Amino acid sequence: MQLFTSLNNLQIFLNQEKSLGKTISFVPTMGALHSGHISLIQLAQKHADVSVCSIFVNPTQFNNPEDLIKYPRMLERDAYLLEKEDCDVLFVPRIDEIYPPDLDTSVNIELGGLDLVMEGEFRPGHFKGMLQVVNRLLDIVKADFLVMGQKDFQQFTLVQHMIQQLSLPVKLIIGETLRETDGLAMSSRNLRLTPEMREKAPIIFECLMQLKRDIGQKPIAEMCSKVWQLITEKGLKMEYLQVVDGIRLELLENPENHPFIVACIAVWAGDVRLIDNLILKGSLN
Ligand code: AMP
C-alpha cells in the first residue's frame, strides 16, 4: 500500500496508473475503521484496478465542535487494517491542502430540500460540509467509482444528487450496512458507547426490523409511535424516526404507491449519537 499525505504526490501516482489504462475506485472515510469500512474497500477492489481510501476528519461537516474533538483517531491501526486488506492507496491529506485559503471549495447547488430533513434538521450545515469535502476529494482523486455505505442513507442520496447536478464523471456504488452480531450497525462512534449503552443499542435495529414487518399492515404513524415508546422505555433518547420515500426523502403517511420506502432513525445512547436505516419496501437498484 502506498501512503500519501501530499496531494501532489498522490496525483502523480494516480496519473501514472491512469496512463496505464487503470481504473480508480475511491472510499472516503473519517478513519477509526471497522469491518463496515473494510467491506467498502472490498467492493472498491471489485469495481476497479486501483483502490484508494482517504482518511480525513472533515471539520466543516461537524456542527458540534465537541463531536469533532471527540471523534476517534487511530491512524496507525487504520493503516495496518488497510494494508492487510491490500488496499492500494491510503490518502491522509493535510487540512490546508483540502481547504487552501485561496480556493473556494464550497458547493453551491440546489438540493431540493434533501438537506433540510432528518440529519439536516438536527445537524445544520452538516451536509453542506459533507458535500464540500466529497466534491473536493473527487476533484483530487478523479475516481471512476465512488464507494459509500448505505449506513448513511441521506448522505449518499445527497452525493448522488450532487453528482447529477454537477455532472461529475464518477459512478456511485453503495455498500450494504455491516452489523455486529446483535444487529447494531457498525460505526466508529460505537467505540464511545458505555458498556450499559452498548448493551441497549441493538434495540435500534430491532425496531427497524419491527417497522419492516409492520409496513403495509399498520398505519405508519402507529408504527412509529410504538418504536418511539420502545426506544424511550429502553433508556435511549429518540432524536428522529422518519419513514420516507427513498428517493425524495419525503415523509410518508401511506405506503401505497411508493415503491421504495426507507425508515431512518437517530438515537442518543448516552452522549453518543447513533444513526441507522432500513429499507422497508423496494431495493436500492
Ligand atoms: P465515516 O468514516 O463514518 O465517514 O464513513 C465512511 C464510509 O463508510 C461512509 O460511506 C459510510 O456510509 C460507510 N459506513 C459507515 N458505517 C458502515 C457500516 N456499518 N457498513 C458499511 N458501510 C459503513
Short mmCIF file of C-alpha atoms and ligand atoms in Angstrom, two decimals:
data_model
loop_
_atom_site.label_atom_id
_atom_site.label_comp_id
_atom_site.label_asym_id
_atom_site.label_seq_id
_atom_site.Cartn_x
_atom_site.Cartn_y
_atom_site.Cartn_z
CA MET A 1 0.00 0.00 0.00
CA GLN A 2 1.17 3.49 -0.84
CA LEU A 3 0.59 6.17 1.78
CA PHE A 4 0.27 9.77 0.60
CA THR A 5 -0.11 12.88 2.68
CA SER A 6 0.78 15.21 -0.16
CA LEU A 7 -1.87 15.95 -2.76
CA ASN A 8 0.77 16.44 -5.44
CA ASN A 9 2.43 13.07 -4.87
CA LEU A 10 -0.94 11.32 -4.84
CA GLN A 11 -1.89 12.88 -8.15
CA ILE A 12 1.45 11.99 -9.77
CA PHE A 13 0.93 8.37 -8.73
CA LEU A 14 -2.73 8.21 -9.85
CA ASN A 15 -1.95 9.88 -13.18
CA GLN A 16 0.67 7.23 -13.84
CA GLU A 17 -1.84 4.50 -13.09
CA LYS A 18 -4.46 6.12 -15.33
CA SER A 19 -1.97 6.46 -18.16
CA LEU A 20 -1.59 2.69 -17.98
CA GLY A 21 -5.35 2.41 -18.54
CA LYS A 22 -6.16 1.51 -14.94
CA THR A 23 -9.47 2.45 -13.32
CA ILE A 24 -9.71 4.01 -9.85
CA SER A 25 -12.21 3.41 -7.06
CA PHE A 26 -12.38 5.65 -4.04
CA VAL A 27 -13.64 5.16 -0.47
CA PRO A 28 -13.68 8.39 1.57
CA THR A 29 -13.69 7.86 5.34
CA MET A 30 -13.01 9.67 8.59
CA GLY A 31 -10.95 6.78 9.93
CA ALA A 32 -11.36 4.65 13.07
CA LEU A 33 -12.00 1.91 10.54
CA HIS A 34 -14.19 -1.08 11.23
CA SER A 35 -15.39 -4.04 9.17
CA GLY A 36 -18.06 -1.86 7.53
CA HIS A 37 -15.36 0.35 6.04
CA ILE A 38 -13.33 -2.69 5.05
CA SER A 39 -16.35 -4.12 3.20
CA LEU A 40 -16.39 -0.91 1.14
CA ILE A 41 -12.69 -1.37 0.33
CA GLN A 42 -13.50 -4.89 -0.89
CA LEU A 43 -16.33 -3.51 -3.02
CA ALA A 44 -13.95 -0.87 -4.40
CA GLN A 45 -11.44 -3.58 -5.29
CA LYS A 46 -14.13 -5.49 -7.19
CA HIS A 47 -15.00 -2.48 -9.32
CA ALA A 48 -11.64 -1.04 -10.30
CA ASP A 49 -7.94 -1.74 -10.69
CA VAL A 50 -6.70 0.71 -8.07
CA SER A 51 -8.43 1.18 -4.70
CA VAL A 52 -7.95 4.47 -2.87
CA CYS A 53 -9.07 5.10 0.70
CA SER A 54 -8.90 8.53 2.29
CA ILE A 55 -8.90 9.31 5.98
CA PHE A 56 -9.82 12.89 6.77
CA VAL A 57 -11.83 14.04 9.76
CA ASN A 58 -13.55 16.87 7.95
CA PRO A 59 -14.12 19.82 10.28
CA THR A 60 -16.67 21.52 8.01
CA GLN A 61 -19.24 18.75 8.46
CA PHE A 62 -19.24 18.83 12.28
CA ASN A 63 -21.91 21.16 13.57
CA ASN A 64 -20.96 20.17 17.12
CA PRO A 65 -17.35 21.16 17.97
CA GLU A 66 -17.22 18.66 20.84
CA ASP A 67 -18.12 15.81 18.47
CA LEU A 68 -15.19 16.84 16.27
CA ILE A 69 -12.77 16.84 19.21
CA LYS A 70 -14.03 13.50 20.49
CA TYR A 71 -14.04 11.80 17.09
CA PRO A 72 -11.76 8.73 17.43
CA ARG A 73 -8.42 8.96 15.63
CA MET A 74 -6.20 5.87 15.22
CA LEU A 75 -4.22 6.30 12.04
CA GLU A 76 -1.59 3.62 12.65
CA ARG A 77 -4.18 0.94 13.28
CA ASP A 78 -6.24 2.09 10.29
CA ALA A 79 -3.19 1.93 8.01
CA TYR A 80 -2.44 -1.57 9.27
CA LEU A 81 -6.01 -2.73 8.53
CA LEU A 82 -5.94 -1.27 5.02
CA GLU A 83 -2.54 -2.74 4.28
CA LYS A 84 -3.79 -6.14 5.42
CA GLU A 85 -6.73 -5.78 3.03
CA ASP A 86 -4.43 -4.98 0.08
CA CYS A 87 -5.84 -1.51 -0.35
CA ASP A 88 -3.59 0.16 -2.95
CA VAL A 89 -3.53 3.74 -1.70
CA LEU A 90 -4.16 5.47 1.61
CA PHE A 91 -4.53 9.23 1.32
CA VAL A 92 -4.31 11.20 4.55
CA PRO A 93 -4.44 14.80 3.40
CA ARG A 94 -3.40 17.86 5.32
CA ILE A 95 -6.22 20.26 6.04
CA ASP A 96 -4.52 23.15 4.21
CA GLU A 97 -4.41 21.07 1.03
CA ILE A 98 -8.09 20.21 1.24
CA TYR A 99 -9.05 23.78 2.03
CA PRO A 100 -6.37 26.12 0.67
CA PRO A 101 -7.18 29.67 1.74
CA ASP A 102 -7.15 30.92 -1.87
CA LEU A 103 -9.53 28.26 -3.23
CA ASP A 104 -13.31 28.41 -2.99
CA THR A 105 -14.29 24.81 -2.29
CA SER A 106 -17.92 25.46 -1.39
CA VAL A 107 -20.60 23.58 -3.30
CA ASN A 108 -23.48 25.76 -4.34
CA ILE A 109 -26.19 23.64 -5.87
CA GLU A 110 -29.93 23.36 -5.45
CA LEU A 111 -30.54 20.49 -3.04
CA GLY A 112 -34.30 20.32 -3.42
CA GLY A 113 -34.80 20.16 0.34
CA LEU A 114 -32.89 16.84 0.65
CA ASP A 115 -30.55 18.57 3.09
CA LEU A 116 -33.25 20.01 5.33
CA VAL A 117 -34.87 16.87 6.73
CA MET A 118 -33.62 14.28 9.24
CA GLU A 119 -29.83 14.72 9.67
CA GLY A 120 -30.13 18.12 8.00
CA GLU A 121 -32.70 19.28 10.52
CA PHE A 122 -30.70 18.16 13.55
CA ARG A 123 -27.19 18.84 12.24
CA PRO A 124 -27.48 22.19 10.46
CA GLY A 125 -24.67 22.72 7.96
CA HIS A 126 -23.58 19.08 8.12
CA PHE A 127 -24.47 18.24 4.53
CA LYS A 128 -23.01 21.43 3.12
CA GLY A 129 -19.68 20.45 4.71
CA MET A 130 -20.02 16.82 3.65
CA LEU A 131 -20.70 17.71 0.00
CA GLN A 132 -17.85 20.21 0.09
CA VAL A 133 -15.32 17.58 1.17
CA VAL A 134 -16.61 14.83 -1.11
CA ASN A 135 -16.54 17.18 -4.09
CA ARG A 136 -13.05 18.38 -3.21
CA LEU A 137 -11.76 14.83 -2.73
CA LEU A 138 -13.33 13.71 -6.02
CA ASP A 139 -11.68 16.64 -7.72
CA ILE A 140 -8.31 15.47 -6.35
CA VAL A 141 -8.67 11.70 -6.81
CA LYS A 142 -10.66 11.80 -10.06
CA ALA A 143 -12.01 8.32 -9.37
CA ASP A 144 -14.12 6.31 -11.78
CA PHE A 145 -16.09 4.81 -8.88
CA LEU A 146 -17.03 6.36 -5.56
CA VAL A 147 -17.94 3.77 -2.92
CA MET A 148 -20.13 4.77 0.03
CA GLY A 149 -22.23 2.98 2.63
CA GLN A 150 -25.99 2.61 2.91
CA LYS A 151 -25.46 3.22 6.62
CA ASP A 152 -25.54 6.94 5.81
CA PHE A 153 -28.61 6.83 3.61
CA GLN A 154 -29.26 10.55 3.41
CA GLN A 155 -25.57 11.20 2.81
CA PHE A 156 -25.34 9.07 -0.31
CA THR A 157 -28.70 10.40 -1.55
CA LEU A 158 -27.22 13.90 -1.42
CA VAL A 159 -23.95 12.78 -3.00
CA GLN A 160 -25.87 11.14 -5.85
CA HIS A 161 -27.83 14.37 -6.27
CA MET A 162 -24.59 16.39 -6.39
CA ILE A 163 -23.05 14.00 -8.94
CA GLN A 164 -26.07 14.55 -11.19
CA GLN A 165 -26.30 18.31 -10.66
CA LEU A 166 -22.61 18.90 -11.34
CA SER A 167 -22.38 16.14 -13.99
CA LEU A 168 -19.39 14.67 -12.18
CA PRO A 169 -17.71 11.87 -14.14
CA VAL A 170 -17.97 9.25 -11.40
CA LYS A 171 -20.29 6.33 -10.66
CA LEU A 172 -21.61 5.95 -7.13
CA ILE A 173 -21.58 2.41 -5.71
CA ILE A 174 -23.44 1.69 -2.47
CA GLY A 175 -22.32 -0.98 0.00
CA GLU A 176 -24.73 -2.56 2.44
CA THR A 177 -24.57 -1.80 6.16
CA LEU A 178 -22.40 -4.16 8.16
CA ARG A 179 -23.73 -5.00 11.60
CA GLU A 180 -22.48 -6.53 14.80
CA THR A 181 -23.95 -9.97 15.52
CA ASP A 182 -26.61 -8.37 17.71
CA GLY A 183 -27.71 -6.09 14.85
CA LEU A 184 -26.07 -2.83 15.91
CA ALA A 185 -24.80 -1.05 12.80
CA MET A 186 -21.02 -0.79 12.89
CA SER A 187 -19.90 2.77 13.47
CA SER A 188 -16.74 4.49 14.61
CA ARG A 189 -18.90 6.13 17.27
CA ASN A 190 -19.72 2.73 18.85
CA LEU A 191 -16.27 2.89 20.45
CA ARG A 192 -17.56 5.67 22.66
CA LEU A 193 -20.59 3.77 23.99
CA THR A 194 -20.53 2.88 27.67
CA PRO A 195 -20.97 -0.88 28.36
CA GLU A 196 -24.52 -0.15 29.50
CA MET A 197 -25.40 1.76 26.34
CA ARG A 198 -23.66 -0.78 24.13
CA GLU A 199 -25.97 -3.41 25.60
CA LYS A 200 -29.05 -1.30 24.93
CA ALA A 201 -28.16 -0.04 21.46
CA PRO A 202 -29.27 -3.17 19.48
CA ILE A 203 -32.86 -2.09 20.19
CA ILE A 204 -32.40 0.34 17.28
CA PHE A 205 -32.10 -2.43 14.70
CA GLU A 206 -34.79 -4.49 16.42
CA CYS A 207 -37.15 -1.53 15.99
CA LEU A 208 -36.21 -1.11 12.34
CA MET A 209 -36.96 -4.79 11.76
CA GLN A 210 -40.30 -4.36 13.51
CA LEU A 211 -41.12 -1.50 11.14
CA LYS A 212 -40.27 -3.72 8.20
CA ARG A 213 -42.66 -6.38 9.48
CA ASP A 214 -45.41 -3.81 10.05
CA ILE A 215 -45.20 -1.76 6.86
CA GLY A 216 -48.42 -2.10 4.88
CA GLN A 217 -50.12 -3.80 7.84
CA LYS A 218 -50.48 -0.85 10.20
CA PRO A 219 -50.67 2.93 9.80
CA ILE A 220 -47.19 4.46 9.65
CA ALA A 221 -47.96 6.87 12.50
CA GLU A 222 -48.90 3.96 14.76
CA MET A 223 -45.77 2.00 13.79
CA CYS A 224 -43.58 4.98 14.58
CA SER A 225 -45.15 5.81 17.93
CA LYS A 226 -44.66 2.21 19.04
CA VAL A 227 -40.96 2.41 18.17
CA TRP A 228 -40.68 5.78 19.87
CA GLN A 229 -42.09 4.18 23.02
CA LEU A 230 -39.78 1.12 22.86
CA ILE A 231 -36.66 3.25 22.45
CA THR A 232 -37.63 5.60 25.24
CA GLU A 233 -38.51 2.76 27.61
CA LYS A 234 -35.08 1.27 26.97
CA GLY A 235 -33.47 4.45 28.28
CA LEU A 236 -32.30 5.81 24.94
CA LYS A 237 -33.36 9.18 23.58
CA MET A 238 -35.00 9.35 20.20
CA GLU A 239 -33.99 12.28 18.03
CA TYR A 240 -36.00 11.38 14.95
CA LEU A 241 -37.65 8.45 13.29
CA GLN A 242 -38.91 9.02 9.78
CA VAL A 243 -40.43 6.70 7.23
CA VAL A 244 -39.65 8.34 3.92
CA ASP A 245 -39.74 7.93 0.19
CA GLY A 246 -36.25 6.58 -0.53
CA ILE A 247 -35.63 8.94 -3.44
CA ARG A 248 -37.08 12.27 -2.35
CA LEU A 249 -36.75 11.67 1.41
CA GLU A 250 -40.27 12.99 1.92
CA LEU A 251 -42.27 11.80 4.90
CA LEU A 252 -44.88 9.21 4.10
CA GLU A 253 -48.22 8.70 5.73
CA ASN A 254 -49.35 5.99 3.41
CA PRO A 255 -47.00 3.39 1.88
CA GLU A 256 -49.23 2.73 -1.12
CA ASN A 257 -47.91 3.92 -4.50
CA HIS A 258 -44.40 4.24 -3.10
CA PRO A 259 -42.14 1.51 -4.47
CA PHE A 260 -39.12 2.45 -2.35
CA ILE A 261 -39.58 3.19 1.35
CA VAL A 262 -36.88 3.65 3.98
CA ALA A 263 -37.00 4.11 7.74
CA CYS A 264 -34.29 6.42 9.07
CA ILE A 265 -33.56 6.81 12.75
CA ALA A 266 -31.27 8.84 15.01
CA VAL A 267 -30.96 7.98 18.68
CA TRP A 268 -28.87 9.23 21.57
CA ALA A 269 -27.31 6.41 23.59
CA GLY A 270 -25.97 8.44 26.49
CA ASP A 271 -23.87 11.13 24.86
CA VAL A 272 -23.29 9.14 21.67
CA ARG A 273 -25.50 9.83 18.69
CA LEU A 274 -26.25 6.77 16.56
CA ILE A 275 -27.97 6.65 13.19
CA ASP A 276 -29.30 3.72 11.24
CA ASN A 277 -31.79 2.94 8.49
CA LEU A 278 -33.56 0.04 6.87
CA ILE A 279 -35.27 -0.32 3.51
CA LEU A 280 -38.85 -1.27 4.33
CA LYS A 281 -40.03 -1.71 0.75
CA GLY A 282 -38.23 -1.99 -2.59
CA SER A 283 -34.48 -2.01 -3.11
CA LEU A 284 -31.62 0.31 -3.98
CA ASN A 285 -31.41 -0.74 -7.62
P1 AMP B 1 -17.28 7.53 8.01
O1 AMP B 1 -15.86 7.18 8.24
O2 AMP B 1 -18.17 7.27 9.17
O3 AMP B 1 -17.46 8.87 7.39
O4 AMP B 1 -17.80 6.50 6.92
C1 AMP B 1 -17.13 6.29 5.71
C2 AMP B 1 -17.99 5.44 4.82
O5 AMP B 1 -18.23 4.19 5.46
C3 AMP B 1 -19.36 6.07 4.54
O6 AMP B 1 -19.68 5.89 3.17
C4 AMP B 1 -20.28 5.28 5.44
O7 AMP B 1 -21.60 5.22 4.96
C5 AMP B 1 -19.62 3.92 5.41
N1 AMP B 1 -20.01 3.12 6.58
C6 AMP B 1 -20.08 3.53 7.87
N2 AMP B 1 -20.53 2.55 8.65
C7 AMP B 1 -20.75 1.48 7.84
C8 AMP B 1 -21.23 0.15 8.06
N3 AMP B 1 -21.58 -0.26 9.27
N4 AMP B 1 -21.33 -0.68 7.00
C9 AMP B 1 -20.96 -0.27 5.75
N5 AMP B 1 -20.51 0.98 5.48
C10 AMP B 1 -20.41 1.84 6.50
#
